PDB file of N, CA and C in Angstrom:
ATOM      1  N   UNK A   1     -12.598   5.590 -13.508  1.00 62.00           N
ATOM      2  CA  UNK A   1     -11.785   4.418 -13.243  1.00 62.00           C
ATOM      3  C   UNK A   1     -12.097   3.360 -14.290  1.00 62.00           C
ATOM      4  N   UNK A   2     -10.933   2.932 -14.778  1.00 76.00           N
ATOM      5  CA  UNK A   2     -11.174   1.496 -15.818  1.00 76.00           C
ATOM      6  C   UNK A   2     -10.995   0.251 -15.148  1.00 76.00           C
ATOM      7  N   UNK A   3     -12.163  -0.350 -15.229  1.00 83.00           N
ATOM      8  CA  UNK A   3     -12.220  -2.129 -14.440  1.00 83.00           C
ATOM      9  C   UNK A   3     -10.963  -2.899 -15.766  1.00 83.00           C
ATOM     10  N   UNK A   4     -10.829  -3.646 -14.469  1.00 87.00           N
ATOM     11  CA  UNK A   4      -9.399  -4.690 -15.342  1.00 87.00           C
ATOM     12  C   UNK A   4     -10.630  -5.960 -16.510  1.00 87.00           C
ATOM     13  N   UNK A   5     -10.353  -6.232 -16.772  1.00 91.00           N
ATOM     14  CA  UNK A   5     -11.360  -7.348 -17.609  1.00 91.00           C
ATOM     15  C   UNK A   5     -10.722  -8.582 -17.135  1.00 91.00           C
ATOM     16  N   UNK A   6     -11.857  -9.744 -17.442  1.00 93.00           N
ATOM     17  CA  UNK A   6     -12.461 -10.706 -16.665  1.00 93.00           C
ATOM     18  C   UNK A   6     -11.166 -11.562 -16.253  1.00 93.00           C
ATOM     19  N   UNK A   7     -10.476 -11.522 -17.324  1.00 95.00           N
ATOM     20  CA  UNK A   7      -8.988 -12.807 -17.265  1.00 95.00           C
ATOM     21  C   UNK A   7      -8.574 -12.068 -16.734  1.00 95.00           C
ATOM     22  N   UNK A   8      -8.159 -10.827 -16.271  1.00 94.00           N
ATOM     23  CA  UNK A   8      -6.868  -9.938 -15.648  1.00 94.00           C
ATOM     24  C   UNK A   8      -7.554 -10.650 -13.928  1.00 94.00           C
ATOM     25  N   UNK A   9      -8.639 -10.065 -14.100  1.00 95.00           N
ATOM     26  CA  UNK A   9      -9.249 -10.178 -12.117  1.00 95.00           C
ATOM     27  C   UNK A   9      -9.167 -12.215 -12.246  1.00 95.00           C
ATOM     28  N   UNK A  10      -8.968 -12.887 -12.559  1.00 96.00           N
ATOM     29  CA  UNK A  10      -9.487 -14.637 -12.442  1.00 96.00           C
ATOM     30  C   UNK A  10      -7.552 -14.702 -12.307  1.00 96.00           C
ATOM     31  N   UNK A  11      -6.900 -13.990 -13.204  1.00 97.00           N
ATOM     32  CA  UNK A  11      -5.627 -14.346 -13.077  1.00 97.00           C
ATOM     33  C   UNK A  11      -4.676 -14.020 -11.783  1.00 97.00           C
ATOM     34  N   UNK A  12      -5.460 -12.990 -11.530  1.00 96.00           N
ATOM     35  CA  UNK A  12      -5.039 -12.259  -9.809  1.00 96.00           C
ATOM     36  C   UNK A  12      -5.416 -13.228  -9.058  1.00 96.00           C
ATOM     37  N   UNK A  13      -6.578 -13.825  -9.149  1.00 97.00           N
ATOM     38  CA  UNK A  13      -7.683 -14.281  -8.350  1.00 97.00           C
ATOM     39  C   UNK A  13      -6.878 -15.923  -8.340  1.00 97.00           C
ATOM     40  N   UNK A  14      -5.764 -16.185  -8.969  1.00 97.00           N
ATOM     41  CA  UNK A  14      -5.075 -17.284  -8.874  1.00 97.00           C
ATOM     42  C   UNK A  14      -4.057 -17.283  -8.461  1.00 97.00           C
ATOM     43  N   UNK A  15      -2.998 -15.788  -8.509  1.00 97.00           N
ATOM     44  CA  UNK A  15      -1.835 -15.219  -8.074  1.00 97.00           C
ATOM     45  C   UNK A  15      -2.383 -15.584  -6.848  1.00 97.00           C
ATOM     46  N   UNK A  16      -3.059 -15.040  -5.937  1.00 98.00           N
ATOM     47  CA  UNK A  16      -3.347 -14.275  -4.879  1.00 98.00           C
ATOM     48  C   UNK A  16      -4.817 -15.236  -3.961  1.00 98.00           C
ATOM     49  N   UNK A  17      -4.648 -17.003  -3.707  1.00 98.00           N
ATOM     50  CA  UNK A  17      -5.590 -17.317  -3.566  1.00 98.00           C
ATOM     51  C   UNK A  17      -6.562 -16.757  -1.876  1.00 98.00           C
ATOM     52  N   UNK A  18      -7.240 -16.708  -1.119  1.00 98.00           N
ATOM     53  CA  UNK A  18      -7.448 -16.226   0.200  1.00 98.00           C
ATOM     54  C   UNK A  18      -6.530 -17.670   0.751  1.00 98.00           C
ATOM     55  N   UNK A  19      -5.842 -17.176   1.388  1.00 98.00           N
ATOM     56  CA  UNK A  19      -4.899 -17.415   2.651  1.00 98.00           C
ATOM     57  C   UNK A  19      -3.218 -17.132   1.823  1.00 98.00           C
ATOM     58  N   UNK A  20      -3.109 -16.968   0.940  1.00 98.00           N
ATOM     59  CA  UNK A  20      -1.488 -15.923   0.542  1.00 98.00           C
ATOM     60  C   UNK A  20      -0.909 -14.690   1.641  1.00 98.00           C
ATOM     61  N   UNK A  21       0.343 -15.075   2.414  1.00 98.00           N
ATOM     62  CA  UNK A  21       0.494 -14.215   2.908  1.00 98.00           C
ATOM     63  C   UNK A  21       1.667 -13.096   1.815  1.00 98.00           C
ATOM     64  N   UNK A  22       0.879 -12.070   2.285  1.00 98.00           N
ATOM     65  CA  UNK A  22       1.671 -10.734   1.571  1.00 98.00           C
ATOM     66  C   UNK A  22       2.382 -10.223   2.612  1.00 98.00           C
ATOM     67  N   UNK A  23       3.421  -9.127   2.346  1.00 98.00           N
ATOM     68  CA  UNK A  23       3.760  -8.181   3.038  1.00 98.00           C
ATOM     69  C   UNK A  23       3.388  -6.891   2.330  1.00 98.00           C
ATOM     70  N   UNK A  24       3.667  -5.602   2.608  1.00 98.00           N
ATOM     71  CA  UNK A  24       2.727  -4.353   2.272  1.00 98.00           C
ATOM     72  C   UNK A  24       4.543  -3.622   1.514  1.00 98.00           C
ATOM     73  N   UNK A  25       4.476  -3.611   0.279  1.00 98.00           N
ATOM     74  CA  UNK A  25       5.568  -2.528  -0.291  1.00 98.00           C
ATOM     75  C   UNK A  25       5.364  -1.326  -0.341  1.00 98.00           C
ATOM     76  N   UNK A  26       4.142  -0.944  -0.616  1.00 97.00           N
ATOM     77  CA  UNK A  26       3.925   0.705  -0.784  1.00 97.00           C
ATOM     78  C   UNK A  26       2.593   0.953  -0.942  1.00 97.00           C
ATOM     79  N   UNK A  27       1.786   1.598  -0.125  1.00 95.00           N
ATOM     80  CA  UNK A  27       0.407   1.661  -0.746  1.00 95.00           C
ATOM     81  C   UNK A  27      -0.039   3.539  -0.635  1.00 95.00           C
ATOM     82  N   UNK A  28      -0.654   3.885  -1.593  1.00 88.00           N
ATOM     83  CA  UNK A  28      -1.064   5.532  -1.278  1.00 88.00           C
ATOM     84  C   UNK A  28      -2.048   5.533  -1.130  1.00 88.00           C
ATOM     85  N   UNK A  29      -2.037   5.564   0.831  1.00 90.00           N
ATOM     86  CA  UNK A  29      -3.323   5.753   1.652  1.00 90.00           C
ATOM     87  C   UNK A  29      -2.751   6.617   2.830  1.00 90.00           C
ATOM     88  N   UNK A  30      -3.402   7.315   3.805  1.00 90.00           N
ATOM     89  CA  UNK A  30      -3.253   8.276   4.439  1.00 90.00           C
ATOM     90  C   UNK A  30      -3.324   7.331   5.385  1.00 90.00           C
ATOM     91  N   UNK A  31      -4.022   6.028   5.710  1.00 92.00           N
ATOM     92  CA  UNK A  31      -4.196   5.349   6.834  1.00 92.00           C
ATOM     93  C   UNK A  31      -4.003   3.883   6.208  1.00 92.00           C
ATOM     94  N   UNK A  32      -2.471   3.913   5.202  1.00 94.00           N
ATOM     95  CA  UNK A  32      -1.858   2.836   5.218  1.00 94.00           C
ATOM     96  C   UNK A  32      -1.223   1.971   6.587  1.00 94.00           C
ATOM     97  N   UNK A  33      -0.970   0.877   6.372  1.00 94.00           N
ATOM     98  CA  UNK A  33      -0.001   0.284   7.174  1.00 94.00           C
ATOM     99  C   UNK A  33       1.057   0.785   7.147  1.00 94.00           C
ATOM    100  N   UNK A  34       2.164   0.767   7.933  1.00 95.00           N
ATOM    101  CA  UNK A  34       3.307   1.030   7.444  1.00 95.00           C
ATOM    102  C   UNK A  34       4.088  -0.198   6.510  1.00 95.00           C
ATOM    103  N   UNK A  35       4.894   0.259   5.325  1.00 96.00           N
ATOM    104  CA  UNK A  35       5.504  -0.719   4.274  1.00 96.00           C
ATOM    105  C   UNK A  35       6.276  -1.903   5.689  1.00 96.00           C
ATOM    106  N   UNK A  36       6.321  -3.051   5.076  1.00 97.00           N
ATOM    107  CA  UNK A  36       6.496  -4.504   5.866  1.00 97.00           C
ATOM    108  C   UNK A  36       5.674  -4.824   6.354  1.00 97.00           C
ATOM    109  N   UNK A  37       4.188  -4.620   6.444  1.00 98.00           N
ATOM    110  CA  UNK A  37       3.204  -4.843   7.497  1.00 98.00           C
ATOM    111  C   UNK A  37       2.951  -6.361   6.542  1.00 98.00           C
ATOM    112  N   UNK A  38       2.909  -7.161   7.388  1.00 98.00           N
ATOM    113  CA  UNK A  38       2.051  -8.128   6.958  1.00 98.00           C
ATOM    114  C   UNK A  38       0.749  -8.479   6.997  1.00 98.00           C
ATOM    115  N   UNK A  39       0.323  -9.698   6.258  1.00 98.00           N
ATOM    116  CA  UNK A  39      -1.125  -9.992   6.104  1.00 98.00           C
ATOM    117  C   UNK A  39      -1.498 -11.290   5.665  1.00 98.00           C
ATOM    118  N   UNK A  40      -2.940 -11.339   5.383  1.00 98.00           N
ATOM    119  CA  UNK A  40      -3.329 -12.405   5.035  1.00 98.00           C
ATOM    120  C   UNK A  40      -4.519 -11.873   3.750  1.00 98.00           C
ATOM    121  N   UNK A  41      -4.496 -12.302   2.969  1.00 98.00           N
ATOM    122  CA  UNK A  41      -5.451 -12.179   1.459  1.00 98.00           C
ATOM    123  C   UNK A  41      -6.835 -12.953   1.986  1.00 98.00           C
ATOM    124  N   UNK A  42      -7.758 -12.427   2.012  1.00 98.00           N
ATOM    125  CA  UNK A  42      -8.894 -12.687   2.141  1.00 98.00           C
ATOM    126  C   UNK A  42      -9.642 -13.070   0.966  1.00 98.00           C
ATOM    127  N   UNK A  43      -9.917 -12.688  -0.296  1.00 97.00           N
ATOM    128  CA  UNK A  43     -10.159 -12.840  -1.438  1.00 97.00           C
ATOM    129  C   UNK A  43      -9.814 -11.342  -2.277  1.00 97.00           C
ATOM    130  N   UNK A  44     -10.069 -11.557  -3.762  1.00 97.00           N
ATOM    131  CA  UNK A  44     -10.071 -10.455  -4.671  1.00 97.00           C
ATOM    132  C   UNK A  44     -11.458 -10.159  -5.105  1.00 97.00           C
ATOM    133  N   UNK A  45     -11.135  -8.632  -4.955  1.00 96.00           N
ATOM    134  CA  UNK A  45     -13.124  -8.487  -5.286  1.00 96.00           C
ATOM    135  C   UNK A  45     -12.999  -8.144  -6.807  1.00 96.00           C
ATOM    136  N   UNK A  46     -14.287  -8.028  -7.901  1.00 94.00           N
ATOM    137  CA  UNK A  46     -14.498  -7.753  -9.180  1.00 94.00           C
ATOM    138  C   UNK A  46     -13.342  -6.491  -9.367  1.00 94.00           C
ATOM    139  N   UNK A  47     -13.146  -5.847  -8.764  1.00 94.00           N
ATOM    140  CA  UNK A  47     -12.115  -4.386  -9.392  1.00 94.00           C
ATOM    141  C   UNK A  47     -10.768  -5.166  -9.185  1.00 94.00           C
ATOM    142  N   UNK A  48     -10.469  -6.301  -9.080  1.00 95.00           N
ATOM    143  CA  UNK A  48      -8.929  -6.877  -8.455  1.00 95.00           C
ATOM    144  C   UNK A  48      -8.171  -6.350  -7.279  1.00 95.00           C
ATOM    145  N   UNK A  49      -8.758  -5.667  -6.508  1.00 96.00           N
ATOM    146  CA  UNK A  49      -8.221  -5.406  -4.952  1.00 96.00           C
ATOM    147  C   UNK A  49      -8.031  -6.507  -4.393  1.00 96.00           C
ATOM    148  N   UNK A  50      -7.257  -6.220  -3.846  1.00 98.00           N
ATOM    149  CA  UNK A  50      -6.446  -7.523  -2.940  1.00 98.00           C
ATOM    150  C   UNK A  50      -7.200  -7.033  -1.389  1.00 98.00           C
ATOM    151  N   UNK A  51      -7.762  -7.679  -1.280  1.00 97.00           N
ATOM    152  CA  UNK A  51      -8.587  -7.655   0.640  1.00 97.00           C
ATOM    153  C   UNK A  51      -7.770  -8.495   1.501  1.00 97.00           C
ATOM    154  N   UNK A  52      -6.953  -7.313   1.951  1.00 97.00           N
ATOM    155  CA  UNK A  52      -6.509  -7.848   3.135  1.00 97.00           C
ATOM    156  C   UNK A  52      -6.688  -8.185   4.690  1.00 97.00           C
ATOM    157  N   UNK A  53      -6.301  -8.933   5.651  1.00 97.00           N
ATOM    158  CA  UNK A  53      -6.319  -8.492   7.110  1.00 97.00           C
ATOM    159  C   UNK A  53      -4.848  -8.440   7.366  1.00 97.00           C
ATOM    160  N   UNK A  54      -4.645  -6.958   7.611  1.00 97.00           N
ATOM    161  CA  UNK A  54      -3.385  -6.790   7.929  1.00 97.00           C
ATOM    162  C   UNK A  54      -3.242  -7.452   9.548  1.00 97.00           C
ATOM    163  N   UNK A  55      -1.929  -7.788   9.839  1.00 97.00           N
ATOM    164  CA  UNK A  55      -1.858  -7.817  11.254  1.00 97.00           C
ATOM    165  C   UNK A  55      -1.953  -7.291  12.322  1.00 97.00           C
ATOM    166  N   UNK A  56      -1.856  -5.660  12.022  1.00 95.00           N
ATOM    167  CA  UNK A  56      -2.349  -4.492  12.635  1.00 95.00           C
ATOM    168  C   UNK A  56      -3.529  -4.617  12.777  1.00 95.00           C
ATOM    169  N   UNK A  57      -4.070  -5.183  12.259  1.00 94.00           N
ATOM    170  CA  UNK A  57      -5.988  -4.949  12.499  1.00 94.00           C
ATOM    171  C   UNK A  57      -6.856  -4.625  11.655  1.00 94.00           C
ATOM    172  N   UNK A  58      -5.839  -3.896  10.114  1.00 92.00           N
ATOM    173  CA  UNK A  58      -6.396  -2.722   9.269  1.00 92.00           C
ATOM    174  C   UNK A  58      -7.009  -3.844   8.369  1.00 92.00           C
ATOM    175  N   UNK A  59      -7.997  -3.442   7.982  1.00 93.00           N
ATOM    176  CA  UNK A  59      -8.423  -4.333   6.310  1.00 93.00           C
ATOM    177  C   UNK A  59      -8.840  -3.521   5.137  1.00 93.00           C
ATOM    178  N   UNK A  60      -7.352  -2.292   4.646  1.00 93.00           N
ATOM    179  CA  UNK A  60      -7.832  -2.385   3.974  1.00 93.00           C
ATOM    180  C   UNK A  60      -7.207  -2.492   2.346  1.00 93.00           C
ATOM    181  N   UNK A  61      -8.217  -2.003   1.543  1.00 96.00           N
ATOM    182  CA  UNK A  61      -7.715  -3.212   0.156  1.00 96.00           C
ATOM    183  C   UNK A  61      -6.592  -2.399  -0.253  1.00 96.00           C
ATOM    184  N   UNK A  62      -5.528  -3.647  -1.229  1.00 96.00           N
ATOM    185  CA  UNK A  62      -4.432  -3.359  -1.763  1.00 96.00           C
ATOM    186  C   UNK A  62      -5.041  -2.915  -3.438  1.00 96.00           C
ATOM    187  N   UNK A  63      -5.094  -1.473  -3.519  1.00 94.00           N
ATOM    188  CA  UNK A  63      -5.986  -1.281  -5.278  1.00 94.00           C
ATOM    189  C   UNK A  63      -5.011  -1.977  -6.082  1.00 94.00           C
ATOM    190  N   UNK A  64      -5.280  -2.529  -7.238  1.00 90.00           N
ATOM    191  CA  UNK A  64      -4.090  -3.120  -8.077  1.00 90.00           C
ATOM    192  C   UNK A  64      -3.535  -2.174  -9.320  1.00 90.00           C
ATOM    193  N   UNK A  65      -2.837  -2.178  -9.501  1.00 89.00           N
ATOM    194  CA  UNK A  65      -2.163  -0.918  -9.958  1.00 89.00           C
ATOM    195  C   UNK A  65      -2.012  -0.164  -9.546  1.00 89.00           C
ATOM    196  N   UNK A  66      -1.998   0.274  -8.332  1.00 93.00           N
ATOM    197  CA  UNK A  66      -1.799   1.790  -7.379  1.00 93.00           C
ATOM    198  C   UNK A  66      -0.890   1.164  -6.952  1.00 93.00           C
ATOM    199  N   UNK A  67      -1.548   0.024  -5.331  1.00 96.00           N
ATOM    200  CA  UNK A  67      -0.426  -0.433  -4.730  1.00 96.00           C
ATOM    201  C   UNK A  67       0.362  -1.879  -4.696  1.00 96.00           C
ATOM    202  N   UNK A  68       1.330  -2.055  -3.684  1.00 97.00           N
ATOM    203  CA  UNK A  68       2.226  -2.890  -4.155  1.00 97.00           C
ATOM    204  C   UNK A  68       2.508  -4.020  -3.029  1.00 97.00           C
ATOM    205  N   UNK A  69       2.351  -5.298  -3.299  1.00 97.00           N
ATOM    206  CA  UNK A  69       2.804  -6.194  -2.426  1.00 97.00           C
ATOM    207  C   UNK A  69       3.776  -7.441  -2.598  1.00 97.00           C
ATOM    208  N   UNK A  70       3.743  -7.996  -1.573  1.00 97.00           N
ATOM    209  CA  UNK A  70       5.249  -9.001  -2.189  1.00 97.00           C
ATOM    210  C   UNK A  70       4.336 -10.073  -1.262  1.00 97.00           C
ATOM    211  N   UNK A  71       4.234 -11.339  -1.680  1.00 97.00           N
ATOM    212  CA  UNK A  71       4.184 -12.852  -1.332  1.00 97.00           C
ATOM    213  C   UNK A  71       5.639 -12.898  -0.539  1.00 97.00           C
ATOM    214  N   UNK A  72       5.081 -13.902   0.988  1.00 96.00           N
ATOM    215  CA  UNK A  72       6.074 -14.225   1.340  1.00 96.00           C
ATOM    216  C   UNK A  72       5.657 -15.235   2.139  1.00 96.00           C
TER     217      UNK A  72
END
């Protein structure tokens, strides 16, 4: 796996401050949410995952470049 470098994760890390609500577009996990699930951004960790608390209950991270979310 290649880590994003420092400005890519600080620039997410500004997209995406903790309390951004997302909704879930597509993620490839076996124990995804289903796509529309909403959430709340908790913070971005060093790899730029988006840590979510979905509303379902689930927390878990959105990888960046795998999966996909929309601000709303």
């Amino acid at each position: 796996m290649k880590f994003p470098s420092r400005e890519v994760v600080e620039r997410v890390r500004r997209e995406y401050p903790a309390g951004t609500r997302v909704a879930l577009v597509r993620m490839e996990d076996e124990q995804a949410p289903p796509a529309g699930t909403e959430g709340v951004v908790e913070g971005v960790d060093d790899t730029t995952s988006l840590m979510v608390r979905w509303n379902n209950g689930s927390r878990l991270h959105v990888i960046y470049g795998e999966d996909e979310v929309r601000k709303i």
